[in-house]
Tab-separated table of C-alpha atoms (C1' of nucleotides) in Angstrom:
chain	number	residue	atom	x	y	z
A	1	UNK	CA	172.179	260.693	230.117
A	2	UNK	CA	168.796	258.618	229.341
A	3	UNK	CA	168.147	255.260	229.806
A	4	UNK	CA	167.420	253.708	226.608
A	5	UNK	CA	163.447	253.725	228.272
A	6	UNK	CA	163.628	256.802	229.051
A	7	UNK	CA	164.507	258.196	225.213
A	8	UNK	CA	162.027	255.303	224.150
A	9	UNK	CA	158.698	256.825	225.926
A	10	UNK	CA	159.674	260.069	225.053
A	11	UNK	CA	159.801	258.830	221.139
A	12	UNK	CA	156.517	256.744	221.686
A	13	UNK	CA	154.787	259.868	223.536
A	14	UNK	CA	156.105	262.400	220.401
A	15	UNK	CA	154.680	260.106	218.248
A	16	UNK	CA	150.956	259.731	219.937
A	17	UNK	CA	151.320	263.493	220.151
A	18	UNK	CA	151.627	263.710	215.970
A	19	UNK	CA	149.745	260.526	214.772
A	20	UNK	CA	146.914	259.941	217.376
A	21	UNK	CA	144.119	261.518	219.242
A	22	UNK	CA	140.882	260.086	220.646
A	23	UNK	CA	139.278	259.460	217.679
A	24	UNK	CA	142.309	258.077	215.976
A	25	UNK	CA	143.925	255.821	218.646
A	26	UNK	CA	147.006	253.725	217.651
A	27	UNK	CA	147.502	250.389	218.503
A	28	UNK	CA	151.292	248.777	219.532
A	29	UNK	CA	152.527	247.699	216.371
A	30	UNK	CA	151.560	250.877	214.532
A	31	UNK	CA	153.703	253.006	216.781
A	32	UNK	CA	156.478	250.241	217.161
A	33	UNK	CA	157.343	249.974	213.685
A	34	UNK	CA	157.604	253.583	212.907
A	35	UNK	CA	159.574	254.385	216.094
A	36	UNK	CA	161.819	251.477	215.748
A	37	UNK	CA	161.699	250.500	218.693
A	38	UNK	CA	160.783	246.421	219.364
A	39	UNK	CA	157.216	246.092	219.917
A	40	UNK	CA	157.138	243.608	223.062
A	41	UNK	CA	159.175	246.560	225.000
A	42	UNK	CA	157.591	249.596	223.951
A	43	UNK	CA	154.106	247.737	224.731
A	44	UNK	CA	156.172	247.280	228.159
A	45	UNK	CA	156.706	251.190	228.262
A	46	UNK	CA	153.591	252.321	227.215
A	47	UNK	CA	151.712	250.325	230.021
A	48	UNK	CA	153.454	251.984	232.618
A	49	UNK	CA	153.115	255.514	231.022
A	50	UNK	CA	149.608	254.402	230.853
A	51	UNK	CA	149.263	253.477	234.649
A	52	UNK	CA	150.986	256.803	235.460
A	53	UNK	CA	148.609	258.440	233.480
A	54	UNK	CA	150.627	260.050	231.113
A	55	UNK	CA	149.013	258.583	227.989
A	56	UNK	CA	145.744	256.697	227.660
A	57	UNK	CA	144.450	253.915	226.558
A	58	UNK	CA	141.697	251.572	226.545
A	59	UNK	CA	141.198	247.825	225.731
A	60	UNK	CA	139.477	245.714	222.996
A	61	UNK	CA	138.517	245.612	218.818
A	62	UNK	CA	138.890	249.760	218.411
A	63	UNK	CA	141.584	250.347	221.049
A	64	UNK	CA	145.020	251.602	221.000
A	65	UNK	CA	146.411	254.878	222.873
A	66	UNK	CA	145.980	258.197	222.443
A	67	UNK	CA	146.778	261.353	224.311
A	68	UNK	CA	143.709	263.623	225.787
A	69	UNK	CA	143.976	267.465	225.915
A	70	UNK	CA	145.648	267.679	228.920
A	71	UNK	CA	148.330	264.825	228.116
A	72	UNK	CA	149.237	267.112	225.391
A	73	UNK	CA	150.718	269.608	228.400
A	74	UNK	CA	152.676	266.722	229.529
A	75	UNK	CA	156.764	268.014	229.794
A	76	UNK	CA	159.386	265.737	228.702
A	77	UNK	CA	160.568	265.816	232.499
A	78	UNK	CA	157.750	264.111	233.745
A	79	UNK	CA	157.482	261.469	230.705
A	80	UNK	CA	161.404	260.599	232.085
A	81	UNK	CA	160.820	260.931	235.528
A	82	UNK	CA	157.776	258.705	235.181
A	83	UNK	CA	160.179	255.870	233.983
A	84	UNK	CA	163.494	256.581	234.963
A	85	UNK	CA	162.780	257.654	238.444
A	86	UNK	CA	162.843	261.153	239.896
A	87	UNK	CA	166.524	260.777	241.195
A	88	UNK	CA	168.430	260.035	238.181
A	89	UNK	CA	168.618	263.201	236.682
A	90	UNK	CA	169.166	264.828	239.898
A	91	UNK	CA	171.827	262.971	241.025
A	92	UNK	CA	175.500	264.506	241.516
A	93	UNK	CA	177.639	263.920	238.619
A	94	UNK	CA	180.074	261.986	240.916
A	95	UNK	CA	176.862	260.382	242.988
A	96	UNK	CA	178.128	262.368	246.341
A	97	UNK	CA	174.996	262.902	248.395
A	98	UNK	CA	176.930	265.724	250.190
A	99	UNK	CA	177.440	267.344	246.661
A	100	UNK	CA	175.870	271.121	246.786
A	101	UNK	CA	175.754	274.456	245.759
A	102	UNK	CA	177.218	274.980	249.697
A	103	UNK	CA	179.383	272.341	249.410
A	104	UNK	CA	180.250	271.670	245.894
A	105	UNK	CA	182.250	268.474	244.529
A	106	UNK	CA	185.350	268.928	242.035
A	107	UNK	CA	183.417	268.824	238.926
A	108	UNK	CA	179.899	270.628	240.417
A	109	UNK	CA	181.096	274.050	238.848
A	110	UNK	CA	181.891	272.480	235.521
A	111	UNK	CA	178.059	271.385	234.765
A	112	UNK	CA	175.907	272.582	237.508
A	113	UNK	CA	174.862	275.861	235.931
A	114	UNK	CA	173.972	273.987	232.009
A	115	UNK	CA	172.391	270.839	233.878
A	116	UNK	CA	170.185	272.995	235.646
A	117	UNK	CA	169.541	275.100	232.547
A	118	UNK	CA	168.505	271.473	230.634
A	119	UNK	CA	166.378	270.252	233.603
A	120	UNK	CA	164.218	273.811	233.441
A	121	UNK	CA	163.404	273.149	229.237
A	122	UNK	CA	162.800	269.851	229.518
A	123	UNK	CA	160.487	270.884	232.203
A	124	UNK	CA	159.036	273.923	230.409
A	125	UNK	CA	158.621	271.540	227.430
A	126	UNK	CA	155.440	270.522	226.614
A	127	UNK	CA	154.058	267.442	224.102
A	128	UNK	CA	152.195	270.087	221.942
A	129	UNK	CA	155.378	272.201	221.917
A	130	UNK	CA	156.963	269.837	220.828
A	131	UNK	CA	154.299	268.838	218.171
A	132	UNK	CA	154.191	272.281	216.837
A	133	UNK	CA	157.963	272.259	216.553
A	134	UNK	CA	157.879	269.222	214.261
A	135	UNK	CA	155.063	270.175	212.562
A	136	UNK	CA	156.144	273.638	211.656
A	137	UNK	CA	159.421	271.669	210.048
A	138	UNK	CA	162.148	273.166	212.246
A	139	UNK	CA	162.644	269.110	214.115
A	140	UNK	CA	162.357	265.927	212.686
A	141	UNK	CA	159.916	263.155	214.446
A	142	UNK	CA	162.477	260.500	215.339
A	143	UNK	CA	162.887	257.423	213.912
B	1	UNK	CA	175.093	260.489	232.061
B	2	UNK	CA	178.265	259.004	232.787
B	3	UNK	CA	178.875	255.444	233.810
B	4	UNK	CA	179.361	254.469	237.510
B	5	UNK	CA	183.295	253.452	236.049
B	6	UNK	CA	183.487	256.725	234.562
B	7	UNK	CA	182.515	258.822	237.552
B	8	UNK	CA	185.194	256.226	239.822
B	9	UNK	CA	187.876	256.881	237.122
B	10	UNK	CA	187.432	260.841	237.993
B	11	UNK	CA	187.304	260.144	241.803
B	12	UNK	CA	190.605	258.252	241.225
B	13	UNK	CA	192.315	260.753	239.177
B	14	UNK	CA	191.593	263.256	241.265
B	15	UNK	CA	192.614	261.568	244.552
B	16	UNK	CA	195.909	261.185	242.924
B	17	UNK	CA	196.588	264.367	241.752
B	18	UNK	CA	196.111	265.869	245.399
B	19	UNK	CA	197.380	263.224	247.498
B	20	UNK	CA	200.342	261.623	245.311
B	21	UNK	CA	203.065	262.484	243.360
B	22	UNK	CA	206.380	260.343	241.443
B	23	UNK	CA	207.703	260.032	245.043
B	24	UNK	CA	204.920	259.584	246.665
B	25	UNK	CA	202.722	256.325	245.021
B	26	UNK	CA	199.530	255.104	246.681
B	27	UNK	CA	198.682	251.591	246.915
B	28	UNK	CA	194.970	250.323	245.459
B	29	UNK	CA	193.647	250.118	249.009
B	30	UNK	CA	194.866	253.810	250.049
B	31	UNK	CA	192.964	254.468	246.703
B	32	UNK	CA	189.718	252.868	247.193
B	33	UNK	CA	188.875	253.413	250.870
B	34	UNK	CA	189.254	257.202	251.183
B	35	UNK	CA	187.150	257.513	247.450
B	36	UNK	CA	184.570	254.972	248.932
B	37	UNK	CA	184.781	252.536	246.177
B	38	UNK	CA	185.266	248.711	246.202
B	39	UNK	CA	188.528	248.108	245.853
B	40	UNK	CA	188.615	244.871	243.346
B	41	UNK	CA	186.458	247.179	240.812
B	42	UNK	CA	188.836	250.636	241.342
B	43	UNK	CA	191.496	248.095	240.786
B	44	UNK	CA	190.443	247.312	237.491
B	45	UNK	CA	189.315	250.457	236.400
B	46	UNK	CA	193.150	251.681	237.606
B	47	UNK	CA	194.101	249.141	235.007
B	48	UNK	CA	192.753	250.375	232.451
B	49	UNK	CA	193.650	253.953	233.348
B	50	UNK	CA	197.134	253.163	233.644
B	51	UNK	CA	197.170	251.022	230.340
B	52	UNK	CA	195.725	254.354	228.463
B	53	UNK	CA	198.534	256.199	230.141
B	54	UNK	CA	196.676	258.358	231.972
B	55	UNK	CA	198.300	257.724	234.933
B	56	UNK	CA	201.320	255.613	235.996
B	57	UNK	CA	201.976	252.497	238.229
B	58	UNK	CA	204.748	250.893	238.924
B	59	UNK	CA	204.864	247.216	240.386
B	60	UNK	CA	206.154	245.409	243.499
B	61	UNK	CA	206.855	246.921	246.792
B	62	UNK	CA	207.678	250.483	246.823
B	63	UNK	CA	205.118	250.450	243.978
B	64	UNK	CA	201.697	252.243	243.559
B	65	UNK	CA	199.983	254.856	240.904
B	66	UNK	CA	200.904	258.301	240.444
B	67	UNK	CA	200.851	260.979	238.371
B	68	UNK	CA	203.309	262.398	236.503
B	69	UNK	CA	204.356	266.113	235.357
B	70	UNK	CA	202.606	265.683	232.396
B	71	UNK	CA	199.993	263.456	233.708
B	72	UNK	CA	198.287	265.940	235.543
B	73	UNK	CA	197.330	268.083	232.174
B	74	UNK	CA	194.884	265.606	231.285
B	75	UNK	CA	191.852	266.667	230.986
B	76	UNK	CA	188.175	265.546	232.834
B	77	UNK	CA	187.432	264.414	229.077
B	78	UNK	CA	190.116	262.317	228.425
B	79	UNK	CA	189.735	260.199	231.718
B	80	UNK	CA	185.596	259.729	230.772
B	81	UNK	CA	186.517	258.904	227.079
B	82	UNK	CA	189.457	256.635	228.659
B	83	UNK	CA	186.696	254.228	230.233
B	84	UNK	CA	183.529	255.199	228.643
B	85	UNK	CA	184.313	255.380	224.866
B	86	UNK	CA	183.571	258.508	222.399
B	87	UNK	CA	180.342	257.972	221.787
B	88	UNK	CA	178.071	257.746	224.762
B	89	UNK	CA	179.555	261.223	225.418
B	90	UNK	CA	178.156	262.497	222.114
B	91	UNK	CA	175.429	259.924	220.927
B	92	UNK	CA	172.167	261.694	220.338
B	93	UNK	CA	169.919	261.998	223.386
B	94	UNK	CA	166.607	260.228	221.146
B	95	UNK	CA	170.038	257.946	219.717
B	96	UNK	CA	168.823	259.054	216.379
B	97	UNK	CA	172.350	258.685	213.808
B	98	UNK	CA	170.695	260.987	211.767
B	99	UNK	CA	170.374	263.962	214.247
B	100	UNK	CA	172.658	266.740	213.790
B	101	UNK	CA	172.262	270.743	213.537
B	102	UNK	CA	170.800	270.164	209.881
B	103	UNK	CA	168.481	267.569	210.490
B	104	UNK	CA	167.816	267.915	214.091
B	105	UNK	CA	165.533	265.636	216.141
B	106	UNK	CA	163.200	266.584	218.472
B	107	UNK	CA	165.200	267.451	221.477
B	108	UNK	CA	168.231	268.582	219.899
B	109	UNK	CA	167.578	271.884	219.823
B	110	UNK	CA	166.356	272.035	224.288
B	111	UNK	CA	169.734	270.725	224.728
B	112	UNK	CA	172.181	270.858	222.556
B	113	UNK	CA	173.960	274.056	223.179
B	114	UNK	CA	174.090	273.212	227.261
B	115	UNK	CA	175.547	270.000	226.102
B	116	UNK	CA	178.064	271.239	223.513
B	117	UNK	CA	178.985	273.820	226.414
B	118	UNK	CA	179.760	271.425	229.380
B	119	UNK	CA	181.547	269.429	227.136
B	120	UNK	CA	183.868	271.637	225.798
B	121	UNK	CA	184.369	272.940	229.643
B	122	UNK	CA	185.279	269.288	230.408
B	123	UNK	CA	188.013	269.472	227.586
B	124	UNK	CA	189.281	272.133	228.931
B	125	UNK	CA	189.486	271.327	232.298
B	126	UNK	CA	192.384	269.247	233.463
B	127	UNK	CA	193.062	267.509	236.719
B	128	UNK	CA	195.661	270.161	237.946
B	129	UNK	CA	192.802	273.096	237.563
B	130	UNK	CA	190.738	270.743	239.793
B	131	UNK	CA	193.526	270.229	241.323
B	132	UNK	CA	194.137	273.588	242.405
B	133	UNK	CA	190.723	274.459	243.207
B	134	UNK	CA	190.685	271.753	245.723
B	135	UNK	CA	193.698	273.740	247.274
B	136	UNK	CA	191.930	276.712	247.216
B	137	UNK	CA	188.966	275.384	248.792
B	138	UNK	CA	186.508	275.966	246.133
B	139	UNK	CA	185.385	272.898	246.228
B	140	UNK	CA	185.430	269.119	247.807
B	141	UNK	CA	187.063	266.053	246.880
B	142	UNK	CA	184.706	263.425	246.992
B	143	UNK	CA	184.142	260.466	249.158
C	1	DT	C1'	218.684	234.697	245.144
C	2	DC	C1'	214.707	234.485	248.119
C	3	DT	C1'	210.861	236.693	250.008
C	4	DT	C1'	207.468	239.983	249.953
C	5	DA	C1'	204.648	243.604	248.202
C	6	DA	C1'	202.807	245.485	244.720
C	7	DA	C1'	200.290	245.841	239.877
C	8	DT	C1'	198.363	242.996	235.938
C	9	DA	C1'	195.664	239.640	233.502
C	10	DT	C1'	191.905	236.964	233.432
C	11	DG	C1'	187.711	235.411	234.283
C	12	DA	C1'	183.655	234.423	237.419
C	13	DT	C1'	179.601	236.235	239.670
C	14	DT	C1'	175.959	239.448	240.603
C	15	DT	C1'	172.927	243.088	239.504
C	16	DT	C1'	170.643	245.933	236.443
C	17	DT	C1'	168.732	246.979	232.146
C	18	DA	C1'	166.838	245.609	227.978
C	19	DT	C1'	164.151	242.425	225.502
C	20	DC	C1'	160.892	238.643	224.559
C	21	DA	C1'	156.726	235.726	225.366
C	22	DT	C1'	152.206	234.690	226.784
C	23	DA	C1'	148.069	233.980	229.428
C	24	DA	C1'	144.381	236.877	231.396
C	25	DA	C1'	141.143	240.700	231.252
C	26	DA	C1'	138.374	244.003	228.825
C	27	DT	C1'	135.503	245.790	225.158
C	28	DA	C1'	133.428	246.393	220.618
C	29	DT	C1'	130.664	244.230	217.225
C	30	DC	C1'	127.981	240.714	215.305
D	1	DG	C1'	126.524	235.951	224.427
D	2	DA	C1'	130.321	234.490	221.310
D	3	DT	C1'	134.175	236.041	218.988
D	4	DA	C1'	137.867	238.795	217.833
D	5	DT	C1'	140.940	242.425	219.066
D	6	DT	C1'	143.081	244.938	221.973
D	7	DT	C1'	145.640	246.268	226.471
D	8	DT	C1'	147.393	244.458	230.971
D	9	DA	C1'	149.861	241.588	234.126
D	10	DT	C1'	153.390	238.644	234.834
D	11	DG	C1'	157.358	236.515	234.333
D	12	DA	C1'	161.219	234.506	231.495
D	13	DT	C1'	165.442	235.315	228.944
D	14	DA	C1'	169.424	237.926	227.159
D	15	DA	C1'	172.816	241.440	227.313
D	16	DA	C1'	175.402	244.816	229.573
D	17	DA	C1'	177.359	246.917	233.551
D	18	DA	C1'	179.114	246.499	237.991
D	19	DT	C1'	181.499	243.849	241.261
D	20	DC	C1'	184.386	240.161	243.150
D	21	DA	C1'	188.261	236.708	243.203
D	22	DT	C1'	192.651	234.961	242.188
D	23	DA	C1'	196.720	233.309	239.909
D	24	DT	C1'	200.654	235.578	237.505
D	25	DT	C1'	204.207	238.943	236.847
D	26	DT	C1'	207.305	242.479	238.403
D	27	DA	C1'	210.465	244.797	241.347
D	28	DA	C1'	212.540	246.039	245.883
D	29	DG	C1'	215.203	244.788	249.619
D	30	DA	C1'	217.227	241.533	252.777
DNA sequence: TCTTAAATATGATTTTTATCATAAAATATC
DNA sequence: GATATTTTATGATAAAAATCATATTTAAGA
């Protein structure tokens, strides 16, 4: 459904969302190890969510990354979209291009109406919701 | 979320339950062109198919794939599951082991019921309901 | 029984995705 | 400003998925 990147940022972006703020920035290996997840790819990951501006970060003795306010209103769509690539999760089950509500392929009717339903919460889904979530004990931070 | 061979294996399946039948077997190449798919890799994946039993071949001239009676009940599932494997159909979308309903991770909850839903639709879908709603015009077969 | 037309088995190649490694750039602190 | 610590840029390697190629086996029909 994900790419394994995909489910990686969103872990690495959940995590920054509990554990870090601007004061409190984490640095690679402190949000590797806990989100087991190898440290030379997340750092991979997190540079591009960086350059898309989805998390921040900054450079030097005292850096790390951190989420600002607004990153916080980040939706889990746009953390996957922002490395998987706008199509994938739009893409017809049986990769027609022709494939439509108008002109619907054999299996359209099967999924279209819960895909869609999953695309809209993911989008609705915010960083912070998802924060709250955990830290009101009804989810688990992954691991 | 399903794997290039998994969405071909559909295609496939489907092509034969409209356009063949015991008497009426269709070579690999009257397979592959019409479903737009290279022929050497629908080959293989026909293999495979065939190996599973969900569908039949028979070799030399005169030969071909085809369904049989009871062929056609199979459902969508069974065909992804054929190629695919169980899991990726039902791995955790974070791939956390320990996510389920009692421990749940941190996206469980924005899709699991959509998930759980067009999966159990795909069990219960086989290729003669597609079949049939090809017929009716409901929907395409795919190219 | 020979020839031909088909699937089958096997494995090679290519492409994509995942992973690892490291030198360069930036910044805090002394 | 020198040093240490961090991200960033870049590219190499490994693994998996997709694709291609072909020799072997099977069965029909002449």
């Amino acid at each position: 459904m994900f790419s394994n990147t995909a489910k990686y940022a969103i872990k690495a972006c959940l995590f920054l969302a509990v554990n870090s703020s601007e004061v409190n920035k984490l640095v690679i290996k402190d949000i590797a190890e806990p989100i087991n997840v190898p440290s030379a790819y997340i750092a991979k990951i997190l540079q591009a969510l960086s350059k898309k501006d989805i998390i921040s970060s900054t450079r030097g003795p005292k850096g790390g990354f951190y989420l600002t306010k607004n990153q916080f209103q980040t939706n889990v769509m746009q953390i996957i979209e922002a490395v998987d690539g706008e199509e994938r999760l739009n893409s017809c089950l049986l990769s027609l291009e022709k494939c439509n509500s108008d002109n619907p392929c054999s299996l359209h009717h099967l999924v279209y109406e819960e895909k869609h339903k999953i695309n809209e919460r993911l989008k609705r889904t915010t960083l912070e919701d998802l924060r709250q979530h955990i830290m009101r004990g009804e989810s688990i931070l992954p691991l």
